[in-house]
Coordinates of C-alpha atoms and ligand atoms in Angstrom, one line a residue:
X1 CA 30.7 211.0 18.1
X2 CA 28.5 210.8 20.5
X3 CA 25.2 212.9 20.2
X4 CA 23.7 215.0 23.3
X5 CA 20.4 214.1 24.3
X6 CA 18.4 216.9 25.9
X7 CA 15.3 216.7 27.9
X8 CA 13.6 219.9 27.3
X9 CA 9.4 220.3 28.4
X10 CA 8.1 223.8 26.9
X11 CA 4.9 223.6 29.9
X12 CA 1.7 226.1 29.4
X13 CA -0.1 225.2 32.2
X14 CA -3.8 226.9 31.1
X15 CA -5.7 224.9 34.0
X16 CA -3.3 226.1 36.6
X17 CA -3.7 229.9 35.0
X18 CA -7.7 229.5 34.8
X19 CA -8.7 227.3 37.4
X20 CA -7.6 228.4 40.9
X21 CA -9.8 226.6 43.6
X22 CA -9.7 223.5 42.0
X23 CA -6.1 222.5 42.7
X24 CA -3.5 222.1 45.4
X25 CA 0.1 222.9 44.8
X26 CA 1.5 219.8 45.5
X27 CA 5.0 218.0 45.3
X28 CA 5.8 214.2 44.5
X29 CA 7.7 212.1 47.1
X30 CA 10.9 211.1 46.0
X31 CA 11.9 207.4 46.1
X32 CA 15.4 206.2 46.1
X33 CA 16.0 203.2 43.4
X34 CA 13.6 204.7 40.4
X35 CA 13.9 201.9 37.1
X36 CA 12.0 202.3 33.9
X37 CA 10.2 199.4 33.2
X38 CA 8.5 200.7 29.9
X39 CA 8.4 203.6 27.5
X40 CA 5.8 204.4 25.1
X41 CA 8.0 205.8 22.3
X42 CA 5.2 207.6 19.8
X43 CA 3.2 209.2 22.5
X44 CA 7.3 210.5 23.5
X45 CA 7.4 211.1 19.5
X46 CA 4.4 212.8 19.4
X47 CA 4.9 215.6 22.8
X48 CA 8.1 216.3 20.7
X49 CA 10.4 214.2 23.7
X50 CA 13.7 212.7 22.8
X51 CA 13.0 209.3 24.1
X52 CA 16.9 208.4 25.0
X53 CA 16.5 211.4 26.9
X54 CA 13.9 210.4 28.4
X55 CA 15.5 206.8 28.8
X56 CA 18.9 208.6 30.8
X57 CA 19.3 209.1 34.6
X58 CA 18.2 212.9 34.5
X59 CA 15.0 211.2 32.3
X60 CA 14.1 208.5 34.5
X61 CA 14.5 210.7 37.7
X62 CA 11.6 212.6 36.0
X63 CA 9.5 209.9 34.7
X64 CA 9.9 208.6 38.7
X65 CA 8.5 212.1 40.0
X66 CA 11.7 211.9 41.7
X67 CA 12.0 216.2 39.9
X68 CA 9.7 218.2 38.5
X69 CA 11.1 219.7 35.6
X70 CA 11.7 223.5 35.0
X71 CA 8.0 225.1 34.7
X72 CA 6.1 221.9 35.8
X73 CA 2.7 223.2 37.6
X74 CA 3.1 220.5 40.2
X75 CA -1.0 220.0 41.6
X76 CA -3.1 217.8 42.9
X77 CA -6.3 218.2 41.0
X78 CA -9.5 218.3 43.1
X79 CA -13.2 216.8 41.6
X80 CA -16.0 214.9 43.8
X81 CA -17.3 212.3 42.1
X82 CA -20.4 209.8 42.2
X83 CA -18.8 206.9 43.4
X84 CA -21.4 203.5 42.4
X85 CA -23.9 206.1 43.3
X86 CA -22.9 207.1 45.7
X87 CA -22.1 211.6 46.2
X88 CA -18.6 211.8 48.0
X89 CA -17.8 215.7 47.2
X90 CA -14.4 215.4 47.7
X91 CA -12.6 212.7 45.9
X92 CA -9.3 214.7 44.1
X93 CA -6.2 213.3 43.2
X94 CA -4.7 211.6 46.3
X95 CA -1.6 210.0 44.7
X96 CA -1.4 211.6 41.4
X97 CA -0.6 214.9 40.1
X98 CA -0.7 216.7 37.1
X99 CA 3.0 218.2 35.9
X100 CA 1.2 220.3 33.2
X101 CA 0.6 220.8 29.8
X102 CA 2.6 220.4 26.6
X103 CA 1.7 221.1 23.2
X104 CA 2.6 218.5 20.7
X105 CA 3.7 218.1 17.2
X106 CA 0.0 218.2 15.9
X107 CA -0.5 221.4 18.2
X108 CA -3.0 219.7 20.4
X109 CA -2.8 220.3 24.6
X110 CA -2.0 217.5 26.7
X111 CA -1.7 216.8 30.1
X112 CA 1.0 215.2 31.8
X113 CA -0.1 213.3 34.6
X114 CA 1.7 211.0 37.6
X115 CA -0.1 208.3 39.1
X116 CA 1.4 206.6 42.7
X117 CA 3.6 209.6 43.0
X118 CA 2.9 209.4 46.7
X119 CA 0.0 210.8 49.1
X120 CA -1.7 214.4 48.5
X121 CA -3.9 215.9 50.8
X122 CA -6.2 214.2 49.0
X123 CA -4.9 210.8 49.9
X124 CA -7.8 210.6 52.8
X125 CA -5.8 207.9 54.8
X126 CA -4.1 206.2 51.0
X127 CA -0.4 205.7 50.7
X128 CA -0.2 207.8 47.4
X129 CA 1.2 204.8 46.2
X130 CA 0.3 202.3 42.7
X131 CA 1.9 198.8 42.2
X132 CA 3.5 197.3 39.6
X133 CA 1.1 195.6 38.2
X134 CA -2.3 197.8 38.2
X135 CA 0.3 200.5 36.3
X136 CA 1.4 198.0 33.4
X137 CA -2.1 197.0 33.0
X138 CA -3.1 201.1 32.6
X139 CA -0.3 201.0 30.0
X140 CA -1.4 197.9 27.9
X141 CA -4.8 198.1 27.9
X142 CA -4.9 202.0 27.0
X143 CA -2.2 201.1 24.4
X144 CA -4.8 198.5 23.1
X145 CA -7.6 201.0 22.8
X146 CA -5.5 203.3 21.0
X147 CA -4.4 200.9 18.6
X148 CA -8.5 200.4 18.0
X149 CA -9.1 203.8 17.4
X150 CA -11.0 204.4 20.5
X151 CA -10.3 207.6 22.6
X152 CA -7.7 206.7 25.9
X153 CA -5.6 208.7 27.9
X154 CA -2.4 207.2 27.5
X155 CA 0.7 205.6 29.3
X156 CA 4.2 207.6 28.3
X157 CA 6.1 205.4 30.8
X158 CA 5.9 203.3 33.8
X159 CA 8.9 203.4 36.2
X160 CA 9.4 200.8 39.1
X161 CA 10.2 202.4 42.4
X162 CA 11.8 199.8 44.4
X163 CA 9.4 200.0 47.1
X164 CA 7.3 197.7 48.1
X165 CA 3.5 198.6 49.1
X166 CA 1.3 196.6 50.6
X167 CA -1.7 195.7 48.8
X168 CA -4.4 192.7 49.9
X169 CA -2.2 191.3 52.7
X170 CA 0.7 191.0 50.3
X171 CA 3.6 193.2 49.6
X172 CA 3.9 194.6 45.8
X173 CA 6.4 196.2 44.1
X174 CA 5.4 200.2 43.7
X175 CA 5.3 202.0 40.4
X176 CA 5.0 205.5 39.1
X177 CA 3.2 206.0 35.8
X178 CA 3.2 208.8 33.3
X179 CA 0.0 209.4 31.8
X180 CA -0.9 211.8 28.8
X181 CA -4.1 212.8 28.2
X182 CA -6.3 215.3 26.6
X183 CA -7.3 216.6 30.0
X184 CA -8.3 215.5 33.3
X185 CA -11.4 217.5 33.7
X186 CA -13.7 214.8 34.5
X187 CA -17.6 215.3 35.4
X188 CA -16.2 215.1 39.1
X189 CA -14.9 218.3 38.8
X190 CA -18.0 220.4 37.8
X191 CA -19.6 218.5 40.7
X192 CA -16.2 219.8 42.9
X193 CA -16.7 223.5 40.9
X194 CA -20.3 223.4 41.3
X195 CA -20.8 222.5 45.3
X196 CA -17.1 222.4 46.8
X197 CA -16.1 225.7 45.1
X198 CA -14.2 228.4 47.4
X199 CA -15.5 231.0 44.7
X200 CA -19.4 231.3 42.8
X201 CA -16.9 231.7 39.7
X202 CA -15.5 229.0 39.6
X203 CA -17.8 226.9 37.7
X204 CA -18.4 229.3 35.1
X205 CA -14.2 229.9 34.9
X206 CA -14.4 225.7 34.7
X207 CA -16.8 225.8 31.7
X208 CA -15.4 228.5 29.9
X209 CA -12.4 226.3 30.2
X210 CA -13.4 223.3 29.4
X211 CA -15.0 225.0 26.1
X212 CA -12.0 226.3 25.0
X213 CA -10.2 223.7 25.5
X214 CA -12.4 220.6 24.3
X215 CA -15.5 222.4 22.4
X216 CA -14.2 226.0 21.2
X217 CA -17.1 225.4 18.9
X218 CA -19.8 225.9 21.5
X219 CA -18.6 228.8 22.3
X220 CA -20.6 230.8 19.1
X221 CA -23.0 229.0 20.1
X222 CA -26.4 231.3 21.6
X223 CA -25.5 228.9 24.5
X224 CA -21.9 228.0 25.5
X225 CA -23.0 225.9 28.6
X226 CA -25.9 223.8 26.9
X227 CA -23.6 223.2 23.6
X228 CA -21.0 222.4 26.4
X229 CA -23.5 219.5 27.5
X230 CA -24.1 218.3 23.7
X231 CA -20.7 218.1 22.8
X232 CA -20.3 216.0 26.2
X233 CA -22.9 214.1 25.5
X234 CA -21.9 213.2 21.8
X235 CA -18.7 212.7 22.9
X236 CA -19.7 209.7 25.4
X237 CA -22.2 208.6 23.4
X238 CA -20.0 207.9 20.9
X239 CA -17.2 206.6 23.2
X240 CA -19.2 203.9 25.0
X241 CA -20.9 202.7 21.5
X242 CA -16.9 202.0 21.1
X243 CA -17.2 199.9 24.0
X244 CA -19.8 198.2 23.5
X245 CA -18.5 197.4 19.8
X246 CA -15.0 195.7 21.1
X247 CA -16.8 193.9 24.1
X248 CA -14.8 196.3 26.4
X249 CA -16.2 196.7 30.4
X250 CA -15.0 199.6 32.3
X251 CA -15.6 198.6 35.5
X252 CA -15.8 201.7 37.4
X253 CA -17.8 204.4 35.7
X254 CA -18.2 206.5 38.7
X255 CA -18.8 210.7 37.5
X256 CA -14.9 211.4 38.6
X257 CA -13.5 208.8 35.8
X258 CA -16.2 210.2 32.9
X259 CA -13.3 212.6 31.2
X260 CA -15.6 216.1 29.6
X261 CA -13.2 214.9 26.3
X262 CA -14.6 211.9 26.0
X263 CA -11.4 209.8 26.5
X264 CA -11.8 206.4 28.2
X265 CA -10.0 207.0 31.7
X266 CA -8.8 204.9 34.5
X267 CA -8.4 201.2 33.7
X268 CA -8.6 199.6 37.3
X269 CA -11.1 196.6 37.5
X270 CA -11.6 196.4 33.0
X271 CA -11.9 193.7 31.6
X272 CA -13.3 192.5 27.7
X273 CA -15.4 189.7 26.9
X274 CA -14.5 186.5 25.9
X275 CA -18.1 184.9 25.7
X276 CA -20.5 187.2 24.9
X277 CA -22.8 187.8 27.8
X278 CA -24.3 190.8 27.9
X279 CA -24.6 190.8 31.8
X280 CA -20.8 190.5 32.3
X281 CA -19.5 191.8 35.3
X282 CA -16.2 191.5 36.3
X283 CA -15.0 194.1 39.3
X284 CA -15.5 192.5 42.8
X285 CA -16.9 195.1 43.8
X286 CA -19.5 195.7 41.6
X287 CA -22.2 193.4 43.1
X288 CA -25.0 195.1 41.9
X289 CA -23.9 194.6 38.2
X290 CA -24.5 198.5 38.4
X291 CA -21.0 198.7 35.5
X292 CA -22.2 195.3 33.7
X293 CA -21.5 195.3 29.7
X294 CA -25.3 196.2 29.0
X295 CA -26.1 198.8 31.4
X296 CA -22.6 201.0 30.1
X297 CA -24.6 203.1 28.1
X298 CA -27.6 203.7 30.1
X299 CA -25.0 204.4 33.1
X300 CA -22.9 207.1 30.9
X301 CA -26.3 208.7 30.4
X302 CA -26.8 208.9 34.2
X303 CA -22.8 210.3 34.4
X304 CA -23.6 213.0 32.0
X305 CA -26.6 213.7 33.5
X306 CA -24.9 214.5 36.8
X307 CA -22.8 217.2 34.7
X308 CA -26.0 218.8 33.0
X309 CA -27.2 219.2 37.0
X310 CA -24.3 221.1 38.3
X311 CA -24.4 223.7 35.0
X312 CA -28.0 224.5 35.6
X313 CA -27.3 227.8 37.0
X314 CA -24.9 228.4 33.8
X315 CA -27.6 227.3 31.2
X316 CA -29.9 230.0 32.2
X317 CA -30.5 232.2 35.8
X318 CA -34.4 230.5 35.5
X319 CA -34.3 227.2 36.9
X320 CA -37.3 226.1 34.9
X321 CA -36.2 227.0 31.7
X322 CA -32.6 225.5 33.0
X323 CA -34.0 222.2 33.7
X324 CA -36.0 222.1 30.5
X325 CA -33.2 223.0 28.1
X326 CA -31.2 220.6 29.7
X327 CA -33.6 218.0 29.8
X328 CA -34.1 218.5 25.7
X329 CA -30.4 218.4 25.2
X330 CA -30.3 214.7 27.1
X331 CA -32.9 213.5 25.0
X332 CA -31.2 212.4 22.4
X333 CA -28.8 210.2 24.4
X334 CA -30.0 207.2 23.0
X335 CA -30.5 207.5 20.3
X336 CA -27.4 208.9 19.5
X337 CA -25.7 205.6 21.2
X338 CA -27.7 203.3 19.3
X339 CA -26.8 205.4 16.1
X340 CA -23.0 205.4 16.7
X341 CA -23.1 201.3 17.8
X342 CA -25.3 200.1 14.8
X343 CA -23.1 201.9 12.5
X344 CA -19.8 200.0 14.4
X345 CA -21.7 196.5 14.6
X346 CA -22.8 197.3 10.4
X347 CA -19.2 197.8 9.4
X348 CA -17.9 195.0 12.2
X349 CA -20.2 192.4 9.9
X350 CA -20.0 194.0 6.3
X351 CA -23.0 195.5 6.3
X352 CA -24.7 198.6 4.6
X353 CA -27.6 200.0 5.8
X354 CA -30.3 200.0 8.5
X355 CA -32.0 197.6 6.7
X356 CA -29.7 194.9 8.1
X357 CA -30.1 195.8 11.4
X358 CA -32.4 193.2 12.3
X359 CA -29.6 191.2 11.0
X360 CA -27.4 192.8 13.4
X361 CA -29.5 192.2 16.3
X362 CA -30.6 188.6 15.1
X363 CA -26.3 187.8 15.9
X364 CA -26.2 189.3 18.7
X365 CA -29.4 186.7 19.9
X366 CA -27.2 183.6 18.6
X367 CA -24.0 184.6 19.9
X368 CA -25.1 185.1 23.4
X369 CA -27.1 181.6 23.1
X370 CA -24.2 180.0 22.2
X371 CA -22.4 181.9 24.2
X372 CA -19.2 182.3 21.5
X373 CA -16.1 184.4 21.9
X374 CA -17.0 188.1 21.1
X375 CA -13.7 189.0 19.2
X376 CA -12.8 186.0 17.6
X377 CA -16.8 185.6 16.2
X378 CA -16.2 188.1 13.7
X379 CA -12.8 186.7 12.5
X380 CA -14.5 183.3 12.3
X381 CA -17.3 184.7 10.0
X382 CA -14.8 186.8 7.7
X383 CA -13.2 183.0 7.3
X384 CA -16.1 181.7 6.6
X385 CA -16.8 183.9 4.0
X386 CA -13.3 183.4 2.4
X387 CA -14.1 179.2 2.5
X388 CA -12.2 178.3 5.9
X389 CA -15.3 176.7 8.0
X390 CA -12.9 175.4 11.0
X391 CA -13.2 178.6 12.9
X392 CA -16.7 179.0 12.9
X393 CA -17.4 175.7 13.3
X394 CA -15.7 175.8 16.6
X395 CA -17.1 179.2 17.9
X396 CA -20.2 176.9 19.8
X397 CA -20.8 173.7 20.9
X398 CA -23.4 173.2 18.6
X399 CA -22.6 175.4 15.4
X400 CA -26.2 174.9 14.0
X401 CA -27.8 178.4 14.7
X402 CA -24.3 180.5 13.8
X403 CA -24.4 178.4 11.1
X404 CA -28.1 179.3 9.9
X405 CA -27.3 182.7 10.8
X406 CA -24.4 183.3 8.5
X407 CA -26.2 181.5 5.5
X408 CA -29.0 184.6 6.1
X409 CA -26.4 186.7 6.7
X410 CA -23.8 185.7 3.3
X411 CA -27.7 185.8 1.1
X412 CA -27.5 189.9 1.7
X413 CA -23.5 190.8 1.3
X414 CA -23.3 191.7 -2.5
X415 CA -19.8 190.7 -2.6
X416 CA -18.7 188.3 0.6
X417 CA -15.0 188.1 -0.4
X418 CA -15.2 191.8 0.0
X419 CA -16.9 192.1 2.9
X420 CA -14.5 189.8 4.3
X421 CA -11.7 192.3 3.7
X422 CA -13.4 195.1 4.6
X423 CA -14.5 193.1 8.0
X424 CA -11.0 191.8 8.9
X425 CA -9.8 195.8 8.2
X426 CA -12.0 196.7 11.4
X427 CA -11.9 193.6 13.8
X428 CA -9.3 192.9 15.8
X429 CA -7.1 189.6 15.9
X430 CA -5.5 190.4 19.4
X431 CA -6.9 192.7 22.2
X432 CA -6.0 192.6 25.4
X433 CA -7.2 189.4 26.4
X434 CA -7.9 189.1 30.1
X435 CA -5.9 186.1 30.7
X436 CA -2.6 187.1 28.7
X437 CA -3.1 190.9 30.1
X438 CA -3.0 189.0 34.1
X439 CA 0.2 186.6 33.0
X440 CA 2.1 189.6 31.8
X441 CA 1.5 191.6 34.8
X442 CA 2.5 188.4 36.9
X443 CA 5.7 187.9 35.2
X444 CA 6.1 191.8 35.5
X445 CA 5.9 191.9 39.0
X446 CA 8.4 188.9 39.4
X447 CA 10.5 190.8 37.0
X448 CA 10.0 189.0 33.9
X449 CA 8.8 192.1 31.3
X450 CA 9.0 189.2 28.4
X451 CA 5.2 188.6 28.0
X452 CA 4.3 192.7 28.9
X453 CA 6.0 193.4 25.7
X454 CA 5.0 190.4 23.4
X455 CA 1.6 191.6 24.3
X456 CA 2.3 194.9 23.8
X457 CA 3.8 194.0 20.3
X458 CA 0.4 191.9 19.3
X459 CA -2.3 194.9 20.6
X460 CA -0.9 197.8 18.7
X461 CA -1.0 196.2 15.5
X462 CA -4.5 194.4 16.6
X463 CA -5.5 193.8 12.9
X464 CA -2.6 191.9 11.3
X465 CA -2.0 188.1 12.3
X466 CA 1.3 187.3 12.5
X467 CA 3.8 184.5 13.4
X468 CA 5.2 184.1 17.2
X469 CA 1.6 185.0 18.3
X470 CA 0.1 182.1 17.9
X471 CA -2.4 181.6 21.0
X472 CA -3.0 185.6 21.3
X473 CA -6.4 185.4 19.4
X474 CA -7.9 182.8 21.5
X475 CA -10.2 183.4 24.5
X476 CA -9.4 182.5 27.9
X477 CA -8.7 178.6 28.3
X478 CA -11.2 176.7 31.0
X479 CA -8.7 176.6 33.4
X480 CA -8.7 180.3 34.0
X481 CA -11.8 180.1 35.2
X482 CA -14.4 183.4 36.0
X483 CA -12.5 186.1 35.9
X484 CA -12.9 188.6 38.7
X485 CA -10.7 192.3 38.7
X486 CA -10.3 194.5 41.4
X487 CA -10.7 198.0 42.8
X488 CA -7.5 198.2 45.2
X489 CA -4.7 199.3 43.2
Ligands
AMP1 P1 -9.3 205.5 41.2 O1 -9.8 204.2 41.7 O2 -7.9 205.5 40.8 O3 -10.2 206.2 40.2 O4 -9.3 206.4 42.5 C1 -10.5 206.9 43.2 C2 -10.0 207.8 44.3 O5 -9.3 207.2 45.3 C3 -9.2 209.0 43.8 O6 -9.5 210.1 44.6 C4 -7.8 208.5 44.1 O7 -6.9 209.6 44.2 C5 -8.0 207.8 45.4 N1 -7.0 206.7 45.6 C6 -6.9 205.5 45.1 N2 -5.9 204.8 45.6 C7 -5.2 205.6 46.4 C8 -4.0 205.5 47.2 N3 -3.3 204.3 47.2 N4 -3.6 206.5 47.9 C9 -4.3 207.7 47.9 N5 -5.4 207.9 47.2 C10 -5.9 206.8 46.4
MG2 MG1 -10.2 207.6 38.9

């Protein structure tokens, strides 16, 4: 007996209810020979969607944009955006659209969203289109974050097109992918709300959104629209101090790809470390080293101040007292970053308290000097610990001052065989390394999906070394050379 799948999507589409003036009713261009190249089964699992449904013609013809489902919203979300400092006020989605919003198992709202669903009139002069290889690399690398606990919109599926688009004087195969997310209220779309805005309400509409939907908490609050800006500003405080803990570079942090949840968002030109280098850059067009490691932190403060700018006249009619409220609830910023990453880079090395944070900070000196492999440094120590020298040994040329280090280091852990437990608990063995991340989406593109999925297989269970993955936890070999990522997608 054969049992009937269904493909059923119960939409309530709140920001297409609230938000008018910030979207444009928009439909997807159909393409002719749609293929599903990857499903994410639990984010299917958890929106309550019967993946074989998903995986059947009538499935796939969704998942291509090729239909928008019964009660799909179907809009092309507008937001300005900062872009490397740049104001361009109107930015919006030029080849992605939002289908709306489900509610899933746990009862949370989230977003479904296409990407290179073709060109909106937003597209200013884009084909609308995404290759192949830019989508995959959205799916793996956000699947990787997941799997680390850090906040990430999501990939639900990438679907091949069979069209070719041209891309840096080369011809690509195109792809549509699903993305699920919390939201896609960004800090580019208060800046749209706030200047661009066909209506004076519709900021004010736009935070009361946002509130209800992210912070419901802020709205008891004696201000809505300056505990709106905490609870942003927590929220990326917290997210980049994830970064920073995993070695992970952006790459574009521009104010339209800083989500108001607090989800990372938009993995074009991202890259991690191998060596630690705090300067690392890797997006071509980042020549300023304005999205380098170090200055993530410092920049998201700069993002969220953008957002405390264009709620001013929410935060209080006086544009004095405005600006000082607003100022006093930035403030904090750093502090709040540096409390969320010491407390990461504590746990990361088996620590306890602030009074090894010197400790902390003392590694982070040695690592750079020797210039050692972020995520395998603290899988080399954790050996260490346990007796197994080989892996630290090897993490520099000249081992001397890790060594040193980790004699000071062992003197303080009351019990080093657990701290090595507790360490390998919360560092990753495989992340999306840059080098196996750009083999898999070569082979992709040439139609080999072997290595996206062997990859995929190590990075959601990032913890656990296993067999068949021998390789995955090592840092680029020589012969890859600098790596450089890219903005053209
Ligand atoms: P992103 O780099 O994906 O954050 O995109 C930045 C802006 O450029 C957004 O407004 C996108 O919608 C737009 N964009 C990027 N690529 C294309 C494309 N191929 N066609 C149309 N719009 C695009
Ligand atoms: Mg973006």
């Amino acid at each position: 007996m054969t049992v009937a799948t269904e493909l059923r999507f119960a939409f309530d589409n709140s920001f297409v209810r609230d938000l008018p003036g910030l979207f444009v009713p928009w439909r997807p261009t159909a393409v002719e020979y749609p293929e599903l190249l990857a499903l994410n089964e639990p984010p299917a699992a958890e929106l309550g969607l019967d993946p074989a449904a998903l995986r059947s013609p009538a499935g796939v013809a969704v998942l291509a944009a090729n239909v928008l489902p019964d009660g799909a919203a179907g809009v092309a979300q507008a937001y300005a955006g900062h872009q490397f400092g740049n104001y361009v006020p109107r930015l919006g989605d030029g080849r992605a659209l939002l289908l709306g919003e489900l509610i899933d198992t746990s009862g949370r709202r989230r977003d479904l969203h296409f990407k290179g669903s073709g060109p909106t009139p937003f597209a200013r002069g884009g084909d609308g289109r995404a290759a192949v290889g830019p989508m995959l690399r959205e799916y793996i690398v956000g699947e990787g974050m997941h799997a680390l606990g850090i906040p990430t919109t999501r990939a639900l599926a990438v679907v091949a097109t069979g069209q070719l688009i041209p891309r840096d004087n080369r011809w690509l195969p195109g792809a549509v992918l699903t993305r699920v997310a919390s939201s896609h209220l960004r800090v580019g779309s208060f800046q749209y709300a706030r200047h661009l805005g066909d209506d004076p309400s519709l900021l004010r509409r736009l935070a009361d959104h946002a509130i209800a939907r992210h912070y419901p908490e802020a709205a008891a609050s004696a201000n809505p629209y300056l505990a709106l800006l905490s609870a942003v500003l927590e929220a990326q405080a917290a997210l980049v101090a994830q970064w920073m803990a995993v070695g992970f570079v952006h790459g574009v942090l521009n104010t339209d790809n800083v989500t108001i949840s607090g989800e990372t968002i938009d993995y074009g030109p991202c890259a991690f470390l191998d060596a630690f280098d705090a300067g690392a850059v890797f997006s071509s067009i980042d020549q300023a080293g304005r999205y380098a490691f170090r200055n993530q932190p410092a920049i998201t403060l700069w993002n969220v101040t953008r957002l405390a700018e264009v709620l001013l006249p929410l935060i209080d009619d006086d544009t004095d007292r405005a600006l000082e409220a607003a100022r006093g609830t930035l403030e904090p910023f750093a502090e709040k970053f540096e409390a969320h990453w010491m407390q990461l880079m504590r746990t990361k090395l088996g620590l306890a308290t602030a009074d090894d944070d010197p400790l902390v900070r003392a590694y982070l000196a040695v690592l750079a000097a020797a210039g050692a492999d972020w995520t395998g440094s603290f899988r080399a120590l954790s050996a260490w610990l346990r007796g197994t020298d080989a892996p630290l040994l090897a993490l520099a040329h000249d081992p001397a001052p890790v060594l040193d280090w980790a004699a000071r280091w062992r003197a303080v852990l009351p019990d080093p065989i657990a701290a090595a437990a507790a360490m390998d608990a919360v560092n990753p063995v495989y992340i999306p390394r840059n080098h196996l991340v750009e083999a898999a989406l070569t082979a992709a593109t040439e139609n080999d999906l072997g290595p996206f999925h062997k990859l995929l297989d190590a990075i959601t269970r990032p913890f656990d070394v296993r067999p068949g993955l021998e390789g995955y936890e090592y840092a680029a070999p020589p012969e890859f050379g600098r790596y450089r990522t890219f903005c053209g997608t």
